[in-house]
Short mmCIF file of C-alpha atoms and ligand atoms in Angstrom, two decimals:
data_model
loop_
_atom_site.label_atom_id
_atom_site.label_comp_id
_atom_site.label_asym_id
_atom_site.label_seq_id
_atom_site.Cartn_x
_atom_site.Cartn_y
_atom_site.Cartn_z
CA MET B 77 7.47 4.64 16.05
CA GLN B 78 10.19 6.52 14.19
CA ASN B 79 9.18 9.43 12.05
CA ALA B 80 11.13 9.51 8.81
CA GLN B 81 9.55 12.59 7.28
CA PRO B 82 12.14 14.19 4.95
CA ASN B 83 12.60 17.96 4.59
CA ALA B 84 10.38 17.88 1.50
CA SER B 85 9.16 15.54 -1.25
CA HIS B 86 11.56 16.56 -4.01
CA PHE B 87 15.15 17.72 -4.40
CA ILE B 88 15.54 20.04 -7.39
CA ASN B 89 18.25 22.46 -8.46
CA GLY B 90 20.30 21.92 -5.32
CA ALA B 91 17.49 22.31 -2.76
CA TYR B 92 14.55 20.53 -1.18
CA VAL B 93 11.26 21.51 -2.84
CA GLU B 94 7.79 20.88 -1.43
CA ASP B 95 4.57 21.07 -3.40
CA THR B 96 1.62 19.47 -1.69
CA SER B 97 -0.69 19.76 -4.69
CA GLY B 98 0.43 16.36 -6.00
CA ALA B 99 -1.27 13.16 -4.82
CA PRO B 100 0.02 11.93 -1.45
CA ILE B 101 2.51 9.07 -1.24
CA GLU B 102 2.42 7.36 2.14
CA CYS B 103 5.63 5.78 3.31
CA ILE B 104 4.78 2.75 5.42
CA TYR B 105 7.22 0.96 7.72
CA PRO B 106 6.82 -2.66 6.61
CA ALA B 107 7.56 -4.08 10.05
CA THR B 108 4.52 -2.37 11.61
CA GLY B 109 2.28 -1.26 8.74
CA LYS B 110 2.31 2.26 10.20
CA VAL B 111 2.74 5.46 8.15
CA ILE B 112 6.12 7.07 8.92
CA ALA B 113 6.14 9.85 6.34
CA THR B 114 3.88 11.41 3.73
CA LEU B 115 5.28 12.81 0.52
CA HIS B 116 3.62 14.15 -2.62
CA GLU B 117 3.77 13.16 -6.26
CA ALA B 118 5.43 15.52 -8.70
CA THR B 119 2.93 17.59 -10.66
CA PRO B 120 3.65 18.50 -14.30
CA ALA B 121 5.12 21.80 -13.05
CA ILE B 122 7.53 19.98 -10.71
CA ILE B 123 8.53 17.53 -13.46
CA ASP B 124 9.25 20.47 -15.74
CA GLN B 125 11.23 22.25 -13.03
CA ALA B 126 13.41 19.15 -12.47
CA LEU B 127 14.10 18.60 -16.16
CA SER B 128 14.90 22.29 -16.72
CA ALA B 129 17.29 22.29 -13.76
CA ALA B 130 18.96 19.13 -15.04
CA HIS B 131 19.25 20.59 -18.53
CA ALA B 132 20.95 23.77 -17.28
CA GLY B 133 23.05 21.98 -14.62
CA GLN B 134 24.42 19.48 -17.12
CA LYS B 135 26.11 22.23 -19.17
CA ILE B 136 27.97 23.52 -16.12
CA TRP B 137 28.89 20.01 -14.96
CA ALA B 138 30.12 18.82 -18.36
CA ALA B 139 32.36 21.89 -18.65
CA MET B 140 34.27 20.84 -15.53
CA THR B 141 37.25 18.49 -15.82
CA GLY B 142 36.95 14.82 -15.01
CA THR B 143 39.28 15.34 -12.07
CA GLU B 144 36.98 17.98 -10.60
CA ARG B 145 33.90 15.85 -11.14
CA GLY B 146 35.57 12.79 -9.67
CA ARG B 147 36.67 14.68 -6.57
CA ILE B 148 33.06 15.64 -5.79
CA LEU B 149 31.78 12.10 -6.29
CA ARG B 150 34.50 10.68 -4.07
CA ARG B 151 33.76 13.30 -1.41
CA ALA B 152 30.10 12.21 -1.50
CA ALA B 153 31.26 8.60 -1.02
CA ASP B 154 33.19 9.65 2.09
CA ILE B 155 30.16 11.47 3.53
CA ILE B 156 27.98 8.43 2.91
CA ARG B 157 30.45 6.19 4.72
CA ASP B 158 30.64 8.66 7.63
CA ARG B 159 26.84 8.65 7.87
CA ASN B 160 26.39 4.93 7.16
CA ARG B 161 24.41 4.13 10.31
CA GLU B 162 21.95 6.99 9.84
CA LEU B 163 21.47 6.09 6.14
CA SER B 164 21.14 2.40 6.96
CA ILE B 165 18.40 3.12 9.50
CA LEU B 166 16.58 5.15 6.85
CA GLU B 167 16.96 2.30 4.33
CA THR B 168 15.53 -0.09 6.94
CA LEU B 169 12.57 2.21 7.62
CA ASP B 170 11.96 2.65 3.89
CA THR B 171 12.19 -1.05 2.93
CA GLY B 172 11.87 -3.11 6.12
CA LYS B 173 15.18 -4.85 5.39
CA PRO B 174 17.06 -5.77 8.60
CA LEU B 175 19.57 -3.20 9.84
CA GLN B 176 22.05 -6.09 10.03
CA GLU B 177 21.84 -6.14 6.20
CA THR B 178 21.49 -2.45 5.42
CA LEU B 179 24.58 -1.57 7.47
CA VAL B 180 26.72 -3.56 5.03
CA ALA B 181 24.82 -3.73 1.73
CA ASP B 182 23.11 -0.46 0.87
CA ALA B 183 24.69 2.91 1.64
CA THR B 184 28.08 1.19 1.50
CA SER B 185 27.32 -0.17 -1.97
CA GLY B 186 26.22 3.33 -3.04
CA ALA B 187 29.47 4.76 -1.67
CA ASP B 188 31.44 2.11 -3.57
CA ALA B 189 29.79 3.23 -6.81
CA LEU B 190 30.51 6.92 -6.15
CA GLU B 191 34.11 6.14 -5.23
CA TYR B 192 34.68 3.84 -8.21
CA PHE B 193 33.13 6.11 -10.86
CA GLY B 194 34.65 9.15 -9.15
CA GLY B 195 38.00 7.46 -9.73
CA LEU B 196 37.21 6.74 -13.38
CA ALA B 197 35.97 10.25 -14.18
CA ALA B 198 39.44 11.65 -14.89
CA THR B 199 40.43 8.67 -17.03
CA LEU B 200 37.69 8.90 -19.66
CA THR B 201 39.26 9.52 -23.02
CA GLY B 202 38.67 9.03 -26.72
CA GLU B 203 40.97 7.26 -29.17
CA HIS B 204 43.54 8.25 -31.74
CA ILE B 205 43.46 6.24 -34.99
CA GLN B 206 46.24 6.90 -37.50
CA LEU B 207 45.25 6.51 -41.18
CA GLY B 208 48.42 7.10 -43.15
CA GLN B 209 48.94 10.87 -43.02
CA ASP B 210 45.36 11.47 -41.97
CA TRP B 211 44.00 10.57 -38.60
CA VAL B 212 40.83 10.15 -36.67
CA TYR B 213 40.22 11.02 -33.09
CA THR B 214 37.17 10.20 -31.02
CA ILE B 215 35.59 12.19 -28.22
CA ARG B 216 33.63 10.42 -25.50
CA GLU B 217 30.77 12.84 -24.85
CA PRO B 218 28.07 12.78 -22.18
CA LEU B 219 24.53 12.06 -23.35
CA GLY B 220 22.94 15.03 -21.54
CA VAL B 221 20.03 14.64 -19.13
CA CYS B 222 19.60 11.04 -17.95
CA VAL B 223 16.45 9.79 -16.29
CA GLY B 224 16.82 7.18 -13.54
CA ILE B 225 13.81 5.19 -12.38
CA GLY B 226 14.14 2.92 -9.38
CA ALA B 227 12.61 -0.26 -7.98
CA TRP B 228 11.75 -0.44 -4.28
CA ASN B 229 14.13 -3.12 -3.03
CA TYR B 230 17.47 -1.24 -2.95
CA PRO B 231 16.57 2.49 -2.95
CA THR B 232 19.95 3.91 -1.89
CA GLN B 233 21.98 1.53 -4.03
CA ILE B 234 19.87 2.08 -7.14
CA ALA B 235 20.01 5.89 -6.76
CA CYS B 236 23.83 5.65 -6.61
CA TRP B 237 24.37 2.89 -9.19
CA LYS B 238 22.58 5.08 -11.74
CA GLY B 239 23.78 8.47 -10.54
CA ALA B 240 27.49 7.69 -10.11
CA PRO B 241 28.33 6.57 -13.69
CA ALA B 242 25.97 9.13 -15.21
CA LEU B 243 27.58 12.00 -13.33
CA ALA B 244 31.15 10.73 -13.77
CA CYS B 245 30.61 10.97 -17.53
CA GLY B 246 29.35 14.57 -17.33
CA ASN B 247 25.61 13.90 -17.51
CA SER B 248 22.95 15.21 -15.16
CA MET B 249 20.14 13.11 -13.73
CA VAL B 250 16.51 13.31 -12.76
CA PHE B 251 15.89 10.30 -10.53
CA LYS B 252 12.45 9.01 -9.65
CA PRO B 253 12.50 6.50 -6.82
CA SER B 254 9.84 3.86 -6.43
CA GLU B 255 6.67 5.23 -4.85
CA THR B 256 6.96 2.36 -2.33
CA THR B 257 10.38 3.46 -0.98
CA PRO B 258 10.68 7.20 -1.71
CA LEU B 259 12.92 8.34 1.16
CA CYS B 260 16.52 7.26 0.55
CA ALA B 261 17.20 8.90 -2.83
CA LEU B 262 16.50 12.33 -1.29
CA LYS B 263 19.43 11.77 1.09
CA VAL B 264 21.68 10.77 -1.83
CA ALA B 265 20.83 14.07 -3.56
CA GLU B 266 21.39 16.05 -0.35
CA ILE B 267 24.81 14.43 0.22
CA LEU B 268 25.94 14.91 -3.38
CA HIS B 269 25.24 18.62 -3.02
CA GLU B 270 26.92 18.77 0.38
CA ALA B 271 29.97 17.32 -1.42
CA GLY B 272 29.96 20.21 -3.88
CA LEU B 273 27.79 19.06 -6.78
CA PRO B 274 26.56 22.07 -8.78
CA ALA B 275 22.83 22.76 -8.49
CA GLY B 276 20.65 20.89 -10.97
CA VAL B 277 23.04 18.03 -11.67
CA TYR B 278 21.22 15.40 -9.57
CA ASN B 279 17.52 15.90 -8.92
CA VAL B 280 14.97 13.64 -7.24
CA ILE B 281 11.24 13.80 -7.82
CA GLN B 282 8.54 11.54 -6.43
CA GLY B 283 5.75 9.80 -8.22
CA ARG B 284 4.09 6.67 -9.48
CA GLY B 285 4.45 5.17 -12.95
CA ALA B 286 2.84 8.12 -14.75
CA VAL B 287 5.54 10.48 -13.44
CA GLY B 288 8.19 8.06 -14.71
CA ALA B 289 6.44 7.90 -18.08
CA SER B 290 6.43 11.72 -18.37
CA LEU B 291 10.18 11.79 -17.73
CA VAL B 292 10.87 9.11 -20.33
CA THR B 293 8.96 10.88 -23.09
CA ASP B 294 10.24 14.40 -22.41
CA PRO B 295 12.48 15.62 -25.26
CA ARG B 296 15.05 16.95 -22.76
CA ALA B 297 15.81 13.41 -21.55
CA ALA B 298 18.51 11.71 -23.62
CA LYS B 299 18.55 8.41 -21.75
CA VAL B 300 16.53 6.34 -19.34
CA SER B 301 17.91 3.79 -16.92
CA LEU B 302 15.19 1.69 -15.32
CA THR B 303 15.37 -0.86 -12.54
CA GLY B 304 12.05 -2.62 -12.34
CA SER B 305 9.90 -5.48 -13.54
CA VAL B 306 9.83 -6.90 -17.06
CA PRO B 307 6.31 -5.53 -17.82
CA THR B 308 7.41 -1.99 -16.86
CA GLY B 309 10.63 -2.51 -18.80
CA ARG B 310 8.69 -3.36 -21.95
CA LYS B 311 6.66 -0.14 -21.65
CA VAL B 312 9.63 2.10 -20.89
CA TYR B 313 11.81 0.50 -23.58
CA ALA B 314 9.05 1.00 -26.17
CA ALA B 315 8.52 4.65 -25.19
CA ALA B 316 12.26 5.30 -25.33
CA ALA B 317 12.65 3.49 -28.67
CA GLU B 318 9.90 5.65 -30.21
CA ARG B 319 12.16 8.63 -29.53
CA MET B 320 15.51 6.83 -30.17
CA LYS B 321 16.71 7.33 -26.59
CA HIS B 322 19.50 5.38 -24.94
CA VAL B 323 18.37 2.82 -22.39
CA THR B 324 19.64 0.64 -19.59
CA MET B 325 17.08 -1.92 -18.42
CA GLU B 326 17.72 -3.79 -15.15
CA LEU B 327 14.73 -6.08 -14.90
CA GLY B 328 13.45 -9.20 -13.18
CA GLY B 329 14.57 -12.79 -13.19
CA LYS B 330 13.87 -16.42 -12.38
CA SER B 331 17.44 -17.54 -12.09
CA PRO B 332 18.68 -21.14 -11.87
CA LEU B 333 21.13 -22.35 -9.24
CA ILE B 334 22.49 -25.83 -9.99
CA VAL B 335 23.98 -28.06 -7.29
CA PHE B 336 25.92 -31.08 -8.57
CA GLU B 337 26.43 -34.19 -6.46
CA ASP B 338 30.15 -33.44 -6.00
CA ALA B 339 29.49 -30.01 -4.46
CA ASP B 340 30.21 -29.16 -0.86
CA ILE B 341 26.64 -29.45 0.42
CA ASP B 342 27.02 -26.98 3.27
CA ASN B 343 28.45 -24.38 0.93
CA ALA B 344 25.69 -25.00 -1.61
CA VAL B 345 23.03 -24.64 1.10
CA SER B 346 24.66 -21.35 2.12
CA GLY B 347 24.51 -20.20 -1.52
CA ALA B 348 20.85 -21.17 -1.78
CA ILE B 349 19.99 -19.35 1.47
CA LEU B 350 21.89 -16.23 0.42
CA GLY B 351 20.32 -16.44 -3.05
CA ASN B 352 16.75 -16.83 -1.79
CA PHE B 353 16.30 -15.29 1.64
CA TYR B 354 18.57 -12.22 1.76
CA SER B 355 16.30 -9.13 1.83
CA SER B 356 13.50 -11.66 2.44
CA GLY B 357 13.84 -12.81 -1.14
CA GLN B 358 13.28 -9.38 -2.65
CA VAL B 359 16.40 -9.48 -4.83
CA CYS B 360 16.25 -9.44 -8.63
CA SER B 361 19.05 -11.93 -9.24
CA ASN B 362 17.91 -14.54 -6.71
CA GLY B 363 18.53 -18.16 -7.65
CA THR B 364 14.93 -19.15 -7.04
CA ARG B 365 15.07 -22.34 -9.11
CA VAL B 366 17.43 -24.59 -7.17
CA PHE B 367 18.25 -27.72 -9.19
CA VAL B 368 19.79 -30.43 -6.97
CA GLN B 369 21.24 -33.63 -8.44
CA LYS B 370 19.09 -36.60 -7.37
CA ASP B 371 21.65 -38.46 -5.24
CA ILE B 372 22.15 -35.54 -2.86
CA LYS B 373 18.62 -34.11 -2.83
CA ALA B 374 17.64 -35.66 0.53
CA ALA B 375 20.88 -34.52 2.19
CA PHE B 376 20.53 -31.05 0.71
CA LEU B 377 16.94 -30.63 1.95
CA LYS B 378 17.80 -31.98 5.40
CA ARG B 379 20.66 -29.50 5.80
CA LEU B 380 18.55 -26.67 4.41
CA LYS B 381 15.77 -27.32 6.93
CA GLU B 382 18.30 -27.32 9.77
CA ARG B 383 19.79 -24.04 8.57
CA LEU B 384 16.35 -22.38 8.35
CA GLN B 385 16.19 -22.63 12.14
CA GLY B 386 18.79 -19.84 12.11
CA ALA B 387 16.34 -17.32 10.62
CA VAL B 388 15.64 -14.60 13.18
CA MET B 389 12.45 -12.77 12.32
CA GLY B 390 11.82 -9.62 14.29
CA ASP B 391 12.13 -5.86 14.49
CA PRO B 392 14.38 -4.99 11.53
CA LEU B 393 15.98 -2.21 13.59
CA ASP B 394 17.23 -4.82 16.06
CA GLU B 395 20.64 -5.90 14.79
CA ALA B 396 19.96 -9.51 15.87
CA THR B 397 17.17 -9.75 13.25
CA ASN B 398 18.30 -11.38 9.99
CA PHE B 399 14.95 -11.85 8.27
CA GLY B 400 12.57 -8.94 7.69
CA PRO B 401 9.11 -8.36 6.22
CA MET B 402 7.88 -7.92 2.65
CA VAL B 403 8.12 -4.29 1.58
CA SER B 404 4.32 -3.77 1.42
CA VAL B 405 0.99 -5.40 2.02
CA ASP B 406 0.58 -5.69 -1.77
CA GLN B 407 3.87 -7.57 -2.12
CA MET B 408 2.91 -9.80 0.80
CA ASP B 409 -0.39 -10.68 -0.91
CA ILE B 410 1.40 -11.39 -4.22
CA VAL B 411 3.86 -13.74 -2.52
CA LEU B 412 1.13 -15.52 -0.49
CA GLY B 413 -0.78 -15.97 -3.77
CA TYR B 414 2.25 -17.74 -5.29
CA ILE B 415 2.64 -19.93 -2.21
CA ASN B 416 -1.00 -21.03 -2.55
CA LYS B 417 -0.44 -21.76 -6.25
CA GLY B 418 2.60 -23.89 -5.38
CA THR B 419 0.53 -26.01 -3.02
CA ASP B 420 -2.49 -26.17 -5.38
CA GLU B 421 -0.31 -27.25 -8.31
CA GLY B 422 1.20 -30.14 -6.32
CA ALA B 423 4.59 -28.98 -5.04
CA THR B 424 5.60 -30.29 -1.58
CA LEU B 425 5.83 -27.60 1.09
CA VAL B 426 9.02 -28.34 3.03
CA ALA B 427 9.16 -25.22 5.20
CA GLY B 428 7.29 -21.99 5.91
CA GLY B 429 4.35 -21.18 3.67
CA LYS B 430 2.44 -18.65 5.73
CA MET B 431 2.38 -15.17 7.24
CA ALA B 432 4.15 -14.77 10.53
CA ASP B 433 1.98 -14.21 13.58
CA ARG B 434 3.05 -10.63 14.20
CA ASP B 435 2.43 -7.06 13.00
CA GLY B 436 3.80 -6.03 9.63
CA PHE B 437 4.15 -7.86 6.35
CA PHE B 438 6.20 -10.91 7.39
CA ILE B 439 6.14 -14.21 5.52
CA GLU B 440 8.10 -17.22 6.78
CA PRO B 441 11.07 -18.39 4.71
CA THR B 442 9.40 -20.91 2.41
CA VAL B 443 10.79 -23.94 0.58
CA PHE B 444 8.97 -26.11 -1.94
CA ALA B 445 10.37 -29.45 -3.15
CA ASP B 446 9.17 -31.72 -5.97
CA VAL B 447 8.61 -28.67 -8.13
CA THR B 448 8.14 -29.35 -11.83
CA ASP B 449 9.17 -27.02 -14.64
CA ASP B 450 5.61 -26.21 -15.72
CA MET B 451 4.37 -25.01 -12.31
CA THR B 452 3.64 -21.31 -11.86
CA ILE B 453 6.21 -21.04 -9.05
CA ALA B 454 8.81 -22.43 -11.46
CA ARG B 455 8.08 -19.96 -14.24
CA GLU B 456 7.17 -16.58 -12.73
CA GLU B 457 9.23 -14.18 -10.65
CA ILE B 458 7.81 -14.21 -7.10
CA PHE B 459 10.10 -11.62 -5.48
CA GLY B 460 9.68 -13.00 -1.99
CA PRO B 461 11.16 -15.68 0.31
CA VAL B 462 10.09 -18.70 -1.74
CA MET B 463 12.68 -21.25 -2.87
CA ALA B 464 11.69 -23.94 -5.36
CA VAL B 465 13.81 -27.11 -5.29
CA PHE B 466 13.90 -29.39 -8.35
CA ASP B 467 15.86 -32.59 -8.91
CA PHE B 468 17.80 -33.67 -11.99
CA ASP B 469 19.85 -36.57 -13.35
CA THR B 470 22.32 -35.27 -15.94
CA GLU B 471 24.19 -32.09 -16.77
CA GLU B 472 22.73 -32.01 -20.27
CA GLU B 473 19.19 -32.28 -18.91
CA VAL B 474 19.62 -29.62 -16.23
CA MET B 475 21.22 -27.12 -18.63
CA ALA B 476 18.26 -27.34 -20.99
CA ARG B 477 15.86 -26.86 -18.08
CA ALA B 478 17.87 -24.03 -16.51
CA ASN B 479 17.80 -22.06 -19.77
CA ASP B 480 14.13 -22.77 -20.51
CA THR B 481 12.91 -19.36 -19.33
CA GLU B 482 12.28 -15.95 -20.84
CA PHE B 483 14.53 -14.45 -18.16
CA GLY B 484 18.33 -14.30 -18.19
CA LEU B 485 19.46 -12.20 -15.26
CA ALA B 486 21.71 -14.55 -13.27
CA ALA B 487 22.68 -18.20 -12.84
CA GLY B 488 24.87 -20.19 -10.49
CA VAL B 489 26.56 -23.55 -10.19
CA PHE B 490 27.97 -25.41 -7.20
CA THR B 491 30.46 -28.15 -8.10
CA ASN B 492 34.02 -29.14 -7.27
CA ASP B 493 34.67 -30.17 -10.88
CA LEU B 494 36.58 -27.24 -12.37
CA THR B 495 36.01 -28.17 -16.00
CA ARG B 496 32.33 -28.75 -15.48
CA ALA B 497 31.96 -25.40 -13.66
CA HIS B 498 33.29 -23.46 -16.64
CA ARG B 499 31.41 -25.61 -19.17
CA VAL B 500 28.14 -24.98 -17.31
CA VAL B 501 28.75 -21.24 -17.06
CA ALA B 502 29.53 -21.10 -20.78
CA GLY B 503 26.16 -22.72 -21.42
CA PHE B 504 24.12 -20.42 -19.16
CA GLU B 505 21.91 -17.90 -20.95
CA ALA B 506 22.36 -15.25 -18.26
CA GLY B 507 24.17 -11.95 -17.82
CA THR B 508 25.68 -12.58 -14.38
CA CYS B 509 26.97 -16.03 -13.40
CA TYR B 510 28.40 -17.50 -10.22
CA ILE B 511 30.65 -20.48 -9.51
CA ASN B 512 30.46 -21.78 -5.92
CA THR B 513 28.89 -18.57 -4.61
CA TYR B 514 25.81 -16.48 -5.30
CA ASN B 515 24.48 -12.91 -5.56
CA LEU B 516 27.66 -10.93 -5.04
CA ALA B 517 27.59 -7.67 -7.01
CA PRO B 518 30.79 -5.66 -6.52
CA VAL B 519 31.00 -2.34 -8.35
CA GLU B 520 34.10 -3.49 -10.27
CA ALA B 521 32.10 -6.21 -12.08
CA PRO B 522 29.46 -5.64 -14.78
CA PHE B 523 25.94 -6.45 -13.58
CA GLY B 524 22.89 -6.99 -15.76
CA GLY B 525 20.71 -9.41 -17.61
CA SER B 526 20.21 -11.00 -20.98
CA LYS B 527 16.97 -12.08 -22.71
CA ALA B 528 13.93 -10.42 -21.07
CA SER B 529 15.95 -9.51 -17.97
CA GLY B 530 17.54 -6.46 -19.42
CA VAL B 531 19.56 -4.36 -21.78
CA GLY B 532 22.98 -2.90 -20.95
CA ARG B 533 25.09 -3.28 -17.83
CA GLU B 534 25.50 -1.35 -14.60
CA ASN B 535 28.79 -1.01 -12.70
CA SER B 536 32.36 -1.53 -13.93
CA LYS B 537 33.90 0.20 -16.95
CA GLU B 538 31.04 -1.24 -19.03
CA ALA B 539 28.65 1.33 -17.55
CA ILE B 540 30.70 4.14 -19.11
CA ASN B 541 29.63 2.95 -22.57
CA HIS B 542 26.01 3.31 -21.53
CA TYR B 543 26.35 6.90 -20.33
CA THR B 544 28.48 8.32 -23.17
CA GLU B 545 28.34 8.65 -26.92
CA VAL B 546 31.39 8.57 -29.16
CA LYS B 547 31.96 11.39 -31.64
CA THR B 548 34.31 10.59 -34.53
CA VAL B 549 36.47 13.37 -35.97
CA TYR B 550 38.31 12.77 -39.27
CA VAL B 551 41.32 15.08 -39.72
CA ALA B 552 42.66 15.37 -43.28
CA MET B 553 46.28 16.40 -43.81
CA THR B 554 46.08 16.65 -47.62
CA PRO B 555 43.70 18.48 -50.02
CA VAL B 556 40.34 16.87 -50.78
CA GLU B 557 40.27 14.70 -53.92
CA ALA B 558 36.73 15.21 -55.26
CA GLN B 559 35.34 12.90 -58.00
CA PHE B 560 34.79 15.80 -60.44
N1 NAD R 1219 17.95 -6.21 -12.60
C1 NAD R 1219 18.10 -5.46 -11.54
O1 NAD R 1219 19.16 -4.91 -11.27
C2 NAD R 1219 16.95 -5.26 -10.59
C3 NAD R 1219 17.21 -4.75 -9.31
C4 NAD R 1219 16.14 -4.58 -8.44
C5 NAD R 1219 14.85 -4.91 -8.82
N2 NAD R 1219 14.62 -5.41 -10.05
C6 NAD R 1219 13.26 -5.81 -10.45
O2 NAD R 1219 12.31 -4.84 -10.03
C7 NAD R 1219 11.05 -5.45 -9.80
C8 NAD R 1219 10.49 -5.01 -8.46
O3 NAD R 1219 10.41 -3.63 -8.41
P1 NAD R 1219 9.07 -2.81 -8.64
O4 NAD R 1219 7.90 -3.61 -8.19
O5 NAD R 1219 9.30 -1.47 -8.06
O6 NAD R 1219 9.01 -2.72 -10.22
P2 NAD R 1219 7.99 -1.91 -11.13
O7 NAD R 1219 8.29 -2.32 -12.52
O8 NAD R 1219 6.60 -2.03 -10.64
O9 NAD R 1219 8.39 -0.38 -10.90
C9 NAD R 1219 9.71 0.07 -11.12
C10 NAD R 1219 9.70 1.58 -11.28
O10 NAD R 1219 9.09 1.91 -12.53
C11 NAD R 1219 8.12 2.93 -12.34
N3 NAD R 1219 7.12 2.79 -13.41
C12 NAD R 1219 6.03 2.01 -13.45
N4 NAD R 1219 5.40 2.14 -14.64
C13 NAD R 1219 6.12 3.02 -15.37
C14 NAD R 1219 5.99 3.56 -16.68
N5 NAD R 1219 4.99 3.20 -17.50
N6 NAD R 1219 6.92 4.43 -17.11
C15 NAD R 1219 7.97 4.79 -16.32
N7 NAD R 1219 8.12 4.32 -15.07
C16 NAD R 1219 7.22 3.43 -14.60
C17 NAD R 1219 7.62 2.69 -10.93
O11 NAD R 1219 6.98 3.84 -10.43
C18 NAD R 1219 8.91 2.33 -10.22
O12 NAD R 1219 9.62 3.49 -9.87
C19 NAD R 1219 11.31 -6.95 -9.85
O13 NAD R 1219 10.89 -7.45 -11.08
C20 NAD R 1219 12.83 -7.03 -9.72
O14 NAD R 1219 13.39 -8.20 -10.27
C21 NAD R 1219 15.63 -5.58 -10.94
C1 BTL R 1220 21.56 -5.61 -7.85
N1 BTL R 1220 21.33 -6.39 -6.62
C2 BTL R 1220 21.54 -7.81 -6.93
C3 BTL R 1220 22.29 -6.00 -5.62
C4 BTL R 1220 20.01 -6.11 -6.11
C5 BTL R 1220 18.92 -6.50 -7.01
O1 BTL R 1220 17.77 -6.62 -6.65
#
């Protein structure tokens, strides 16, 4: 059993900080159920220390030029890439995701964000607006101290996707990882400081929801960026709104993936597998409602069942494994509960449907067919390896059904009809859409949800708007003409 005990629970003001007076947080390796590290929740004193450090650090950081800031972020990206294997192993221990995945999807995605926003840092400018002889200029200012709160499924990526744009714009950050996967963000903080980040600019503290809530309500925090579930998002958004704080909300989904009869079936099956079983289904944007046009439903299901034989469940640290466990026993129980509901409510179990006969929190890749729109598995986010397959007749019908959800994170379509592809995408009520692929999230493209799935966007130049505020300066060239 690998021990993953970090140097300490928190990283504050440029150094690891331990304080064992907070409640313990046990880090459990999902593939075995064994404790691999024990950390401690931040006490009020630790929370205060982190916010004070961030408040002081931000002033120093914002006074540096964009070029200087960008250089440090890009250096951190290089260190992450150099240490990719070590960081990927840690991500695997923290989450249970197969090393085959984490080697290409986690630390590398974090490095992409640091490199991309490091590159943008020197380019951030205001505007000049000529008004006759007078003129206006705008200054793009940082917000101040930003709070980042993470979900458990992509701990390294989330720590970087929030930290990189925030820091590029001259903000500081206090990041609270999920209590379920607390390890990886500490490494991000350590590497940022190794790259030359001034003390206090990126801090990590541990804790459950109450620690997150204390950060959100603290007057020193100007913004909160949350990745989490819709219920948590509602609470955090309300607390931030009470104090008029900026927010980014990256929340859950129940995304549709539509396969038309003219699609390449093999490619569509690949999209459905990628969009349902990567990270064992623990991906926010998964296309968990797969609508297949009636004439090709049998062929689609046949091919899907054949392809499921390729799932290799096993030790996530073995690079041959491509399907890992649920992150925790709680998540496993939630997912098994949904599978039981699917069966009880009359869906047809096509594949999987039970725990694997091995240690850890493994559930077989599961497919339901004959799912109807009113079933629980059709309406609620499951966040596990459970695909629901529906059939449909017409485009008009499937569009209405695809959009009939409170969520709006992502949506996808597989078709070889170019006009239809763009028409369908135009009709989707979702923030991130895919044509003939699924679930790609490069840093250059905005990512985020509409409706209950979120507010704001991460990645791309869009993120800059969510980590800066514009100050308008009117410059008069002639005397003031007062009314009396
Ligand atoms: N849209 C995205 O980019 C994205 C990405 C990954 C995960 N997710 C979503 O995250 C969810 C799974 O993650 P989870 O179970 O960790 O979510 P969660 O909502 O239970 O917790 C998310 C984070 O919020 C914290 N938290 C809980 N209550 C809080 C409160 N009152 N105030 C402040 N912080 C609080 C938790 O400690 C945790 O760090 C799924 O719904 C998934 O779709 C969304
Ligand atoms: C943002 N993404 C899709 C990479 C991971 C979400 O859970």
